Coordinates of N, CA and C in Angstrom, one line a residue:
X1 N 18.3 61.1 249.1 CA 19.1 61.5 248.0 C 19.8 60.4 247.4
X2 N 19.6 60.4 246.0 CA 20.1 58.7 245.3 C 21.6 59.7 245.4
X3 N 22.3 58.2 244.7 CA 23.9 58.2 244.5 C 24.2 57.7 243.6
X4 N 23.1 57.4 243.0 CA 23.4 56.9 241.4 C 24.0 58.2 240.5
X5 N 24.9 57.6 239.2 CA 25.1 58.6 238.5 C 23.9 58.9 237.6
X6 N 23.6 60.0 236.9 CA 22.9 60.0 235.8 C 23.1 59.4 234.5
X7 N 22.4 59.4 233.7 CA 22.6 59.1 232.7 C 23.0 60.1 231.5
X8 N 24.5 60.7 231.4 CA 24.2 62.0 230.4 C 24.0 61.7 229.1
X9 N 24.0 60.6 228.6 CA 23.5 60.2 227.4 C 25.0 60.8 226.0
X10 N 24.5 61.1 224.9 CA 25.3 61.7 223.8 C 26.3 62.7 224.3
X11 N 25.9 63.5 225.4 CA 26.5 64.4 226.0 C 27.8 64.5 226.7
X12 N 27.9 63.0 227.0 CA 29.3 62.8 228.0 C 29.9 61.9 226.6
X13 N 29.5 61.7 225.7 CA 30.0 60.8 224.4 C 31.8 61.3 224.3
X14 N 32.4 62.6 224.1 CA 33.4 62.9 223.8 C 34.1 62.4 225.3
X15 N 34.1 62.7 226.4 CA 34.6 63.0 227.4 C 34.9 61.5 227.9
X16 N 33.6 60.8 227.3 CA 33.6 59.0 227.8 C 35.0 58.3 226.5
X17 N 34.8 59.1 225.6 CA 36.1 58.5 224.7 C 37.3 58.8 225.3
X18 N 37.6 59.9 225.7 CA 38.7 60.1 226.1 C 38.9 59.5 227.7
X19 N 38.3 59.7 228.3 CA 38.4 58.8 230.1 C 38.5 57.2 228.9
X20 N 38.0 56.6 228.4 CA 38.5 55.5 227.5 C 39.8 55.5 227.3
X21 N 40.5 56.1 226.7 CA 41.4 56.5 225.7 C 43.1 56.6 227.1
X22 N 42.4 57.5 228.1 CA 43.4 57.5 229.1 C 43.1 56.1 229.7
X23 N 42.3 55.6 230.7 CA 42.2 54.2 230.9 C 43.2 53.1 230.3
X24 N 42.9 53.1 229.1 CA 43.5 51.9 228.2 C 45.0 52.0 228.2
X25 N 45.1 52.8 228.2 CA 46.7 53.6 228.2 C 47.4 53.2 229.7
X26 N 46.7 53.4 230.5 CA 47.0 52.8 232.2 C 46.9 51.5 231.9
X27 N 45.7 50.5 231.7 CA 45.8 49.1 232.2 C 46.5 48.4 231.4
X28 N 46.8 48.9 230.4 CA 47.5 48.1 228.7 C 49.1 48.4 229.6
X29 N 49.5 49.3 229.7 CA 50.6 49.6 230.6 C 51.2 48.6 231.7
X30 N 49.8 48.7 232.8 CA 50.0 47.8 233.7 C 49.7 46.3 233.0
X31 N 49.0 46.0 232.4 CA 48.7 44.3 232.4 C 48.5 44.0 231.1
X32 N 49.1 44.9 230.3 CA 49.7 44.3 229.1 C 48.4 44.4 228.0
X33 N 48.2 43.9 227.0 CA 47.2 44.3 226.2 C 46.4 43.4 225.7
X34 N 46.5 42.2 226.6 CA 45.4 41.2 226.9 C 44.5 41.1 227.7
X35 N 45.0 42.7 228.4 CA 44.2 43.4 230.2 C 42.5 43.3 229.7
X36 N 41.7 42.8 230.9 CA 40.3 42.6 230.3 C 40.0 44.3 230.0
X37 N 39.0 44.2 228.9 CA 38.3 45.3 228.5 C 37.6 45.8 229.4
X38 N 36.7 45.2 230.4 CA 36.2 45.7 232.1 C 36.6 46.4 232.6
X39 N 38.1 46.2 232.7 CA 39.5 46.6 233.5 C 39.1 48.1 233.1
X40 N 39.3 48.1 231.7 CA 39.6 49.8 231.4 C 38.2 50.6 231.6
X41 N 36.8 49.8 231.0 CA 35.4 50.3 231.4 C 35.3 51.0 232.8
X42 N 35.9 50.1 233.5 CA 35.8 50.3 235.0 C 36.5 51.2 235.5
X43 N 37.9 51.5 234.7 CA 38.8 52.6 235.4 C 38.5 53.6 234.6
X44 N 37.6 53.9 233.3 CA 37.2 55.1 233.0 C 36.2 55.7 233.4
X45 N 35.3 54.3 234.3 CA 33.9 55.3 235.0 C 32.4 55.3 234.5
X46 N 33.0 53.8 232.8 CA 31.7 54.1 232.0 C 31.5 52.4 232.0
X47 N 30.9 52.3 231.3 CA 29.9 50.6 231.0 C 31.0 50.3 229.8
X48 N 30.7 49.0 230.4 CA 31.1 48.3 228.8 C 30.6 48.9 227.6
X49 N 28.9 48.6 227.7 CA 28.4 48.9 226.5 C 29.2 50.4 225.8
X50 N 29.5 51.1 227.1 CA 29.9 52.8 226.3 C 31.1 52.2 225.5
X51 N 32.3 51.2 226.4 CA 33.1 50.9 225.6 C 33.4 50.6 224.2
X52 N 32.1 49.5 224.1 CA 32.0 48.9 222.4 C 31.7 50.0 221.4
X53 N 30.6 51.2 222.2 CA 30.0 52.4 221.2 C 31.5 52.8 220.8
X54 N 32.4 53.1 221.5 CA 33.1 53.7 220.9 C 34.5 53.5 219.8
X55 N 34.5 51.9 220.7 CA 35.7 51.3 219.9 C 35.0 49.8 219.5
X56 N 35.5 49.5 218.3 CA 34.7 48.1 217.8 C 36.2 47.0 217.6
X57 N 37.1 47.0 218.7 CA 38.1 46.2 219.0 C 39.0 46.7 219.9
X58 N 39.6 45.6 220.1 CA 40.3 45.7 220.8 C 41.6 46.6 220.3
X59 N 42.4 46.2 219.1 CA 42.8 47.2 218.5 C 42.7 48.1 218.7
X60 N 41.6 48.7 217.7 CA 41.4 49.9 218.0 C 41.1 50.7 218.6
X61 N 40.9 50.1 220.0 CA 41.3 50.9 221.5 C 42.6 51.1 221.8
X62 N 43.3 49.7 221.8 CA 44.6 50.1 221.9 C 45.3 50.9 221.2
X63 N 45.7 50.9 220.1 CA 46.1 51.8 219.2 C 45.7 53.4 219.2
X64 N 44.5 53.7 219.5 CA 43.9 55.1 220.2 C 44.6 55.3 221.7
X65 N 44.8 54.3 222.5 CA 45.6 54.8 223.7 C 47.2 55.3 223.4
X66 N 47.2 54.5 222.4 CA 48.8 55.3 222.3 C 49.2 55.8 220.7
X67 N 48.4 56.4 220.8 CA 48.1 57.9 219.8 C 49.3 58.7 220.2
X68 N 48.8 58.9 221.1 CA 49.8 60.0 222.1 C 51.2 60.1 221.8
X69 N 51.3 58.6 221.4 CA 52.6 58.6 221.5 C 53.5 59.4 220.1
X70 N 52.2 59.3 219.2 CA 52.8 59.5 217.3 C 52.6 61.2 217.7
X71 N 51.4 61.9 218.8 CA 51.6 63.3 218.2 C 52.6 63.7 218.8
X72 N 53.5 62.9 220.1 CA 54.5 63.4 220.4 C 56.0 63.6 219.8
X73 N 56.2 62.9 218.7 CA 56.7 62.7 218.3 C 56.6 63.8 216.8
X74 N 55.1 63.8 216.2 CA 54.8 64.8 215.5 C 55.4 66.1 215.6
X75 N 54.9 66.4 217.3 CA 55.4 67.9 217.5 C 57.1 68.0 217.9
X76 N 57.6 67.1 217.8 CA 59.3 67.5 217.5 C 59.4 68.2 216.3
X77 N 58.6 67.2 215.7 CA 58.9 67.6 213.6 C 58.2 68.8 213.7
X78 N 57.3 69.4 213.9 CA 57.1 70.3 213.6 C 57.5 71.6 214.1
X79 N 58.0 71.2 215.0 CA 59.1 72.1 215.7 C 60.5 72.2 215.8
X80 N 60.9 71.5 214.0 CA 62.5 71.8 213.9 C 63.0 70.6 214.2
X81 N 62.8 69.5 215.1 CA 63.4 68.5 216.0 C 64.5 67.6 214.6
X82 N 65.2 67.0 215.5 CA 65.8 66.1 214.7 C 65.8 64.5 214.6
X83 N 66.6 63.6 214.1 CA 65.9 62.2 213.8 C 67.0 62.0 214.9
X84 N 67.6 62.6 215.5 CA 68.3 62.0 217.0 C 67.0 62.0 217.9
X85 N 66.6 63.6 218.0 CA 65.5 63.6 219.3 C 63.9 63.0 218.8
X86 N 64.1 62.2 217.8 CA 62.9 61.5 217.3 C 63.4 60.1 218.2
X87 N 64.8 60.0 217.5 CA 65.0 58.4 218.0 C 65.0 58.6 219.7
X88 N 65.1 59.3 220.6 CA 65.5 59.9 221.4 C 64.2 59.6 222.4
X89 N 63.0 60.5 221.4 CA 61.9 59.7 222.3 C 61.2 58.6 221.9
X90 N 61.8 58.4 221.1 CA 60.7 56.1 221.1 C 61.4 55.8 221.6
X91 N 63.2 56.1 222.3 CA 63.5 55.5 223.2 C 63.0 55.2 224.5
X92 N 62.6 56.5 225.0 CA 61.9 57.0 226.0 C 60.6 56.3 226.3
X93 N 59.7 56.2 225.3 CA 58.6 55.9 225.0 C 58.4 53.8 225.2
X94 N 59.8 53.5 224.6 CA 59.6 52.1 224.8 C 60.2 51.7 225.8
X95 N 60.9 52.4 226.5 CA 61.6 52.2 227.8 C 60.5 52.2 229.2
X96 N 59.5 53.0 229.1 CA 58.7 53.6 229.8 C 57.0 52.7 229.4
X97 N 56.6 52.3 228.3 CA 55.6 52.1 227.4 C 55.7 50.2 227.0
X98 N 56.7 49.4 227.7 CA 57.2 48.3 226.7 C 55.9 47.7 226.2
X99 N 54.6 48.1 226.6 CA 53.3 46.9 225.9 C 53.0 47.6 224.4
X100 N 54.2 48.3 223.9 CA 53.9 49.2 222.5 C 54.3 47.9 222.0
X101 N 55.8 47.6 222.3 CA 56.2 46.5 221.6 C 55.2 45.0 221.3
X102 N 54.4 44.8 222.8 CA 53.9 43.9 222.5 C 52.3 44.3 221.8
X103 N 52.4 44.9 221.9 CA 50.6 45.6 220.9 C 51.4 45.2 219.4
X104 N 52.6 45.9 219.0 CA 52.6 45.8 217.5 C 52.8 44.4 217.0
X105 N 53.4 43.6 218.1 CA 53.6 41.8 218.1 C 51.9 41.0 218.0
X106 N 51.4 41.4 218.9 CA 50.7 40.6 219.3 C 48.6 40.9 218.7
X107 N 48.9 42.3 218.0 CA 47.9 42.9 217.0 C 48.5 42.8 215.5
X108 N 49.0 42.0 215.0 CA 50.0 42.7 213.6 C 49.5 42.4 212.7
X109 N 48.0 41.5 212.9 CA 46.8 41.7 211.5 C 45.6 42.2 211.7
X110 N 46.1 43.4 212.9 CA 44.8 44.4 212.9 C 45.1 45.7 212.2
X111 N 43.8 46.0 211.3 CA 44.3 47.2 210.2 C 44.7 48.3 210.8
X112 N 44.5 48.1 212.3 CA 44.7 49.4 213.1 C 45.9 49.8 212.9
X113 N 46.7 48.6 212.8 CA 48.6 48.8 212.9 C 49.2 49.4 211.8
X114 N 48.3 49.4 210.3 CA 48.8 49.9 209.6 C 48.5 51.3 209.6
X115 N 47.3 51.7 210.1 CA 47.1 53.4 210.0 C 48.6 54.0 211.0
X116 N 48.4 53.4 212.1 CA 49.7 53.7 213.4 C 51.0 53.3 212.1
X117 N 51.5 52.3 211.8 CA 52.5 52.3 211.0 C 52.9 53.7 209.8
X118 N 51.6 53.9 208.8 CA 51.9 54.8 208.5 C 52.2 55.9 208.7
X119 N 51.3 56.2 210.2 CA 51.8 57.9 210.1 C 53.1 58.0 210.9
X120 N 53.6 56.7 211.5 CA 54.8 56.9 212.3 C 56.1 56.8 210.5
X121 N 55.6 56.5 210.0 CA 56.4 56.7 208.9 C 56.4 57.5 207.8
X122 N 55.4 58.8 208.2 CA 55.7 59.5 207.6 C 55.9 60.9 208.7
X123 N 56.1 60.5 210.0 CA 57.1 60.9 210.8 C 58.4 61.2 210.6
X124 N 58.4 59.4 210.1 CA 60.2 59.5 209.9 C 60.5 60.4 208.7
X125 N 59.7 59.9 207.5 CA 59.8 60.6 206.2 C 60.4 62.6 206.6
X126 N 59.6 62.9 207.4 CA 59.7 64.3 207.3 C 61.2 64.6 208.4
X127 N 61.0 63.8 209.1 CA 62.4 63.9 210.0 C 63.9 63.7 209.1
X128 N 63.6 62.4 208.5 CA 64.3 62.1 207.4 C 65.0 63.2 206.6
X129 N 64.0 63.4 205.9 CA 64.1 65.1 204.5 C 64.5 65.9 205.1
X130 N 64.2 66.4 205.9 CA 64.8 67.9 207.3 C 66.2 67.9 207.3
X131 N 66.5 66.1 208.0 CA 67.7 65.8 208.0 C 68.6 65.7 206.9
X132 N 68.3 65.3 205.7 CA 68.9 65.4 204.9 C 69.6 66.2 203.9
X133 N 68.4 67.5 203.9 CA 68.6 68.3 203.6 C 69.6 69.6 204.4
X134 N 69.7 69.2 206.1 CA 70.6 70.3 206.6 C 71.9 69.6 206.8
X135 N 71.9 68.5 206.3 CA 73.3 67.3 206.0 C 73.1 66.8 207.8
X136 N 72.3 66.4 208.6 CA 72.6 65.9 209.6 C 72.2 64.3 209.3
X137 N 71.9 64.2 208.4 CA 71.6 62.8 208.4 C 72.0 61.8 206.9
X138 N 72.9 61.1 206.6 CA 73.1 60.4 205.3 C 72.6 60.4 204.6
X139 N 72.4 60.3 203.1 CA 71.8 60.6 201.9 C 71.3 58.7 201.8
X140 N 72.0 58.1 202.3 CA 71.8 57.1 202.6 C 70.9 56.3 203.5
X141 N 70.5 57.2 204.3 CA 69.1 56.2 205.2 C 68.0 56.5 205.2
X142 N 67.2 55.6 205.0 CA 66.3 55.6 204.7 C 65.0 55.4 205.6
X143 N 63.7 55.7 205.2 CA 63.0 55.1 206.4 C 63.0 53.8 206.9
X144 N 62.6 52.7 205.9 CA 62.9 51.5 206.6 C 64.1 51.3 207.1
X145 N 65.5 51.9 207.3 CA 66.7 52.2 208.1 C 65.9 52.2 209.3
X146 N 65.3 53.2 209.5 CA 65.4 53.9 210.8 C 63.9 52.6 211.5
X147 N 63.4 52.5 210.4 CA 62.2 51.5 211.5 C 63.0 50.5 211.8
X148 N 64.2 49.7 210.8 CA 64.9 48.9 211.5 C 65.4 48.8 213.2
X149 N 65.9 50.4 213.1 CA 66.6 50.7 214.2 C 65.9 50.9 215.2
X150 N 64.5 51.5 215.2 CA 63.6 51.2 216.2 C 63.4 50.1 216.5
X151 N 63.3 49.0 215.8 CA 62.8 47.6 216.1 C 64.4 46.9 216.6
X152 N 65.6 47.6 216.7 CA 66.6 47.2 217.3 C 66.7 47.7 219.2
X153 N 65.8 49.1 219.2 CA 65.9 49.7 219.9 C 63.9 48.8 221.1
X154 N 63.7 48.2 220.2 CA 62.5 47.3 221.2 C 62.8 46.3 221.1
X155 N 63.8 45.7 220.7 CA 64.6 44.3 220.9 C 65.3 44.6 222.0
X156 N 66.0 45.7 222.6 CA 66.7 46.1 223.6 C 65.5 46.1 224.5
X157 N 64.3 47.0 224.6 CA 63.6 47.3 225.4 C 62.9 45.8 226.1
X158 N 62.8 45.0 225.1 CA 62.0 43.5 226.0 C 63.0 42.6 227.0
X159 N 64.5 43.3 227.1 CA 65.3 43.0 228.3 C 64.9 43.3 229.5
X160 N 64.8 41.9 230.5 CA 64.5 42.5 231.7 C 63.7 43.3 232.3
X161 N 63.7 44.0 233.3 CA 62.9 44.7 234.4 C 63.3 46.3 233.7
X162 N 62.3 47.3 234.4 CA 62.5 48.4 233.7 C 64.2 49.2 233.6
X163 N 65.3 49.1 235.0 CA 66.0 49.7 234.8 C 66.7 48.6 234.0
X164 N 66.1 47.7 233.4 CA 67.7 47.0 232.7 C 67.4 47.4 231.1
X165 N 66.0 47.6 231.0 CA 65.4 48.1 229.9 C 65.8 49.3 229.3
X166 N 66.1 50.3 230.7 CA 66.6 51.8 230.1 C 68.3 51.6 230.0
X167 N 69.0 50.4 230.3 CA 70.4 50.4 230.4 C 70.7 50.2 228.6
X168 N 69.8 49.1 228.6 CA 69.9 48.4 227.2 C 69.1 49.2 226.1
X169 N 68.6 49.8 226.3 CA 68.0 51.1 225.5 C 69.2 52.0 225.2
X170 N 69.6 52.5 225.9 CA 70.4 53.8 226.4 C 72.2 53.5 225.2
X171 N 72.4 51.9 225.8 CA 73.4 51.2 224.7 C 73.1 51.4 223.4
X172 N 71.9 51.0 222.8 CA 72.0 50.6 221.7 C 71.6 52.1 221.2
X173 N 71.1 53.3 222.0 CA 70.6 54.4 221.1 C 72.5 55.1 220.9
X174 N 73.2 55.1 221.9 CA 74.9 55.2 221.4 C 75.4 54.5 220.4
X175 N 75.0 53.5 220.1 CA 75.4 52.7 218.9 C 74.5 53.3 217.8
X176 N 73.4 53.5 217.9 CA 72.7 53.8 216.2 C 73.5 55.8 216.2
X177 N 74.1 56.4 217.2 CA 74.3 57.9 217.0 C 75.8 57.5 216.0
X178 N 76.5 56.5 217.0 CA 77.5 56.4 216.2 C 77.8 56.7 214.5
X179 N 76.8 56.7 214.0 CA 76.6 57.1 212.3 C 76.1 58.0 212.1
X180 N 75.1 58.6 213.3 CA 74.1 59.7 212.8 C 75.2 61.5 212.9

């Protein structure tokens, strides 16, 4: 009886993107986003070659692993949420996630960044408008406000080890409420 796997061909195509998708998300996590491409092949179960079929950079793997992070974020907005519990989870998210910070540093002339850029900003846009409109949020801030403040709130996160990360997180998200 062999122990080889088969080959399912086109068939395992969806299933191998996503074991991809989760993988990258773990080793980018653990070993940052210079982690070899192998690393993730190997922890999703497929070949390299499946790798390249599906992503044609490094980018654009990375940025597919943390997708996750924009629909979570999405589904606050669509469910009423506010630009606290927006700010609330990229807190969470970079506290827990810090290789976000270094993907948008260390990719920031892959086009990938700007698809992720936009729709995280038109995240805000809608959190924004929500807010503005039920008066929870100033007529005065704007989105690039608020990307500011996330990029204050991953200036905090690249402190230290993880619990010094969520201390200095946790400060500065008290300091940006102070207005909200």
């Amino acid at each position: 009886m062999s122990t080889t796997r088969s080959n399912r061909g086109p068939a395992a195509a969806a299933q191998n993107r996503a074991a991809l998708i989760r993988a990258a998300a773990e080793v980018f996590s653990e070993q940052g986003v210079d982690a070899p491409l192998s690393a993730i092949a190997k922890r999703a179960g497929v070949g390299q070659a499946s790798l390249y079929r599906h992503f044609r950079s490094r980018g654009e793997l990375a940025f597919a692993a943390f997708e996750s992070n924009l629909d979570d974020l999405q589904e606050i907005v669509d469910r009423g949420g506010s630009l606290s519990d927006v700010l609330t989870v990229v807190a969470e998210q970079l506290a827990e996630i810090s290789v976000l910070i270094e993907l948008t540093a260390s990719l920031a002339d892959d086009p990938h960044l700007a698809e992720f850029e936009g729709r995280m900003r038109g995240i805000l846009d809608a959190v924004i408008d929500e807010g503005r409109a039920s008066g929870t949020v100033p007529a005065d801030y704007s989105t690039g406000d608020i990307i500011l403040s996330i990029g204050m709130l991953s200036a905090a996160a690249r402190a230290g080890g993880r619990d010094h990360r969520r201390a200095a997180i946790a400060r500065a998200l008290e300091l940006l409420r102070i207005r909200l």
